[in-house]
Each structure stands twice: as C-alpha cells, then as structure tokens.
Amino acid sequence: MWAQWLLTGLASGRVTTTYPRHRERELPKHQLNCIPAMNRSCNDAECKECSQVCPTEAITRVQTQAGSSVRLDVGACIACGRCIDQCPESVFAWTEAIDQAEVRRERFISTIEEAPTNDG
Amino acid sequence: MHARRDDVQDMIALVAQALAGADTELLYYGFAPGDDSDDRGDFSAERARELVAVTCDRSLKEVVWHFGRCRAGDSEFPSLASQYPGALWIEREMWERSGCTPVGHPDLRPIMHPEKHHPDPVARGAGTFHLPLGPVRADVTESGFFLFDTIGEQIMHMQPQLFYKHRDIEKLAQGMSAEDTLLLAERISGTSTVAHATAFCRAAEQALGYRPSLQTERERMLFGEMERLYNHVHDFSQLASATGMTVAQAQLARAKEELLRLNAEVSGSRYLRGTVRLGRSASVDWEAGAARLRAELPVIARRVRHFLELLLHTPTFIDRLRPTGIVELEWARVYGTVGPVARACGLSVDTRSDCLRHLYESAGHACMTAEDVFGDALSRFRVRVREWDVALNIVMKLLPSLGMSTLVETELSLAAGRGIGVAESPRGRVCHVLFCDNGKVVEWGIRAASAWNWPVFGLATANGNIQTDFPIIDASFGLSYAGLDR
C-alpha cells in the first residue's frame, strides 16, 4: 500500500520551488505584481497623476537639485498598481521581486534624479 | 426594486412577516444614515437614524428596501431577532456599536470585544468540563475562540467568540471615494477578494445608476469561479487533514498552490487582487490568459478529481464525516444560512440562481444541493465536490466570450445615491450596501457569507458530536473569520 503512495508521490513531481536558493532563476518564472519601482526619472512638476492616485501617499513629489522629481516609498506601498496604470510616461513598473528586506526604514525610499544638464 | 419607509415598529413587523415565508431572504439588516439632508456621516446616537432591512423575494425576483424611522434621541428599537433568529448576532453588534437597545432580543450579550467579554459556560454539574480553545490555535488559521461544555467526550454546548479580527473597515471608508473604498473591499477577507470586490462594485454602480458592460460582468463571474476553485480545493485539503488522510491533504494542497499560481499568471495576483474594477473591465491580456487556463486547468482538474474519488471511496474518511456536525434543516432556514452549508441541508440558496440568474443561466450554472440531504459534514463535502465541477465548466464556457470588446474607461464620480450589490463567494452570498453623498461614501454595510453561518456553527458542533469531531466540523464549514469580524 505504501509503495503505491510512494510511487504516486514520486510520479507527481515537485511543485515547491528552490526559493530563496536560485532566487534570480526562480522569481522570473512567476508573474507576481508585488513591488513596483521607477525605471526612469520624472521631471514634470505639473503632472500629479501618480501622487494623486496613490492611496497610501507612498508616492510624493519632491524638490531636488535637478528640479522636481518623484519619491517612491515602497514601505508604504500596498501594490494596488494604480501608479503603473495611470502614469502617462510609464515611469513605474512591476519588478520581479516579491521580497525586500532592509535594516533601515529609509532604505525603502527611492528617487531617481535626472542628471543636471550644463545649460540648466 | 422599490423602497418603503415606515415607523420602525411597522417596519420590523413587515420584515418579520416577509421572512416567515420560504421564498424571502434577508440580504442586509443594519442602520442607515437618517433622512436628514444636513448631518450626513455623523454616526452618533443623538441624531435621527433609520433601520434598514433589504429583502429579496426569490420567486418574484424583487428586492425591497425597508426603512424604519426612529425618532431622534430614541435609544431603543424593536428587535427583529425575537422573530427571526438570523438577526440575533446582527442586533448584538448594532447594540454595541450604537448604544440603542433592541427590545425583546432573546440573547443580548456583548459580541464585539473579546478582550473585555468572555462567553460563560452553560452546563454545570458533576463530570462537566469547560474547554477553552483559542484564539491562538495549532495550524495556520484565523483567530477565534471556542468554549466547549463537555461531559466526557460528548460536546453538550459550544459557543464561538469572534471579532478578534475586527478592523472597523466600514467606518474607515466613511468620507472616502468609491475607488479607494474598493481597495478596502478587496481586503475584507483575502480568500473572498473577488466576491467582496464584485459585490461592492455592483453596489456602487447601482448607487450611480450605471450598468457595467456584459464583458465586465463576465470577467467578474470568471474570476469569482476561479476563486471558488482554489477555495474548495483548500477546503478538501483541510478536511483530509482533519481526518488524517495525509496523502490527499498533500496532493490537494499542491493542487491549490497550482491554482494560486495560475491566478497569478492570468491576473498578476495569487488571490486575484486588482481584477475587479469599478465600472470597467480588468486589464488582463485574455488571449494569453485564456490559453493558460485552457492548458493548465484540465491537468489540475485530473489530479483533484482523482484524489476526491479516492477519498469518496475511503471508508475511514466517510465514517468520520457521517453523521458529523449535522445542521438541522430548521436551523438552516431560520438563521438564513447560505452557501454550501445551506445547500447541504437541501436548501437551494445560491445567488447565482436567484438574484444573479440572468447572468449565470447561460454560463452553465446549476445550483448544487446535496443529493443526500443529511446536512452533515459529508453532505457539505459532496456539495463542494459537485460545485467544483460546475465552477470549472463555467470558467471554460466563459473563456471564448472574453477579450472581445475593447476596454471602456468610465469616470465614475459618486454623486449621491444608495445601492446594494451581491455576489456568491465560495462560502455563500456576500452583500454590500452603500450610501453615498457629495462624491464620498457616507455609510457602508458589509454582510459576508460566513456571518450568516457562524451562529449555526456552535449548534452543529453540539449536535451529538464528540470532541475529536471538532476539526472535521470546522473544516467542513470552512468559514471565514475576517468576513464576519471585518
């Protein structure tokens, strides 16, 4: 009897992944909209789409040396995806990551600044 | 659909009379913002408020809003629970939230604050034992407390104490836009994400007089059935676990994991978050999604059916389920039970063949009641087994009709209005009631399926069972704690 179950189990194959080992190989296999990131800068101070639609104020506009840019706080994000849907310039996109652990809270906050131009 | 406004005494009498008939069900019962146009959003006992009960006559397909006028400063209202036991827990909550007393309530005790109140044991005498179980228990499970009165192994009485997961979600939404409230609705109970989101969207769209496209409704149906598939497999796995059938437990849990991954492949979310939108379709690539579903679902289905077949032919499994946790037909009726629990007693209660018949008829849905109307754990198991096949068929039948029309974006600005929305979650009928004004939510009422079934759980547990039957009864009900607690 147990032999039958052993064979059934072996024939089933495995569903559990090797994660977190081989993380870079495993994560891209699954479509998991979990953690967004900015893939480029946004200097359009007039556009407030992202900061307005974000329900948790994870996205804010800040003044930097280069001008105005967007600040994303992944620690406050609930993965609703509105920023990705609404941004007319596709600044935001889902990363492949489902995990992010930091020792300090501020490490969850990112800003992409455009390099200041010579005639700026 | 129509509304009527009476004095609260007349309203309660009318509703009780309607519910005494076999065909009328109570969709929602609670407080509504008063009729005063100034003073919205202020939920204090001092202002005039109304009672609201929304009933649905299944044979006439008629939804009626009953409003009962209370006078300002009134601190009492006549109890509906004295005539309709389904309102027992609802009125206890209403009493605790508002301070208004339901006069004539047969069992008025606090329900909402387990940190302050514990249930009292009922049975006393030589040989009786009071076993407190929870709120933290073995297994990955939600927090809930159960007080058993036992004599030897025999359970004489069992009282659940819930509301450990109370987040006051309905209050959080007051003053929010509908789009933001939808985010809250998705998070009421994770395993009923689609059902709650769908019911909420339907309520909000009705409040605006907006009819979503057939494409949108079909998508909602499809996602609802995908939700049902993984939930039922989870329930099968839990039942196998409770009876010590470890091979079935592992294989069915594996199938559930594959279904969750399939959800993510199609929608980007394992629990189908972000799939139900207000007034528009999901942003899903249906060509790819449908191909995935067509390819993978039959493979998963073969495995699930194989192990269900094995379980149904395992005498040691069947013996533990029959007769265990019997829900008497009379209880199922008067407590307004819903979902597989009700259908296992022979009641054909299914939103998809009642209020939502016009949508589901052509999708191949049929209401599955138990062939053997025992009302026990085995009946509930068998109902879910048959529903699993029906859900799979509905998914396959809907796939060809999706992705045909282009995405229609509509700006839904909530002006003023009220609406009710229903959906059939894996546990039964979910109902949302929404009152809006000036573009914001004024009052939001949530009635999860499990909220109707929880009061019967204690009765079924004490109905001639022994202590070791409890995990089986728990798994066979498969109730959501977060849905009741919200």
CSV table of C-alpha atoms in Angstrom, one decimal, chain B residues 15 21-22 27 81 93 151 158 188 212 260 300 344 372 381:
chain,number,residue,atom,x,y,z
B,15,VAL,CA,-39.9,42.3,7.6
B,21,GLY,CA,-42.3,32.8,4.1
B,22,ALA,CA,-40.0,30.3,2.5
B,27,LEU,CA,-29.9,40.4,2.3
B,81,ALA,CA,-34.3,38.7,16.3
B,93,GLU,CA,-23.5,44.2,17.1
B,151,ILE,CA,-19.1,15.7,29.6
B,158,MET,CA,-20.3,25.2,22.2
B,188,ILE,CA,-12.0,42.4,3.9
B,212,PRO,CA,-21.4,47.7,-16.3
B,260,LEU,CA,-2.9,30.1,-7.0
B,300,ILE,CA,-5.1,20.3,-12.3
B,344,ALA,CA,-26.1,20.6,2.2
B,372,ASP,CA,-28.5,13.1,0.4
B,381,PHE,CA,-18.2,17.8,1.2
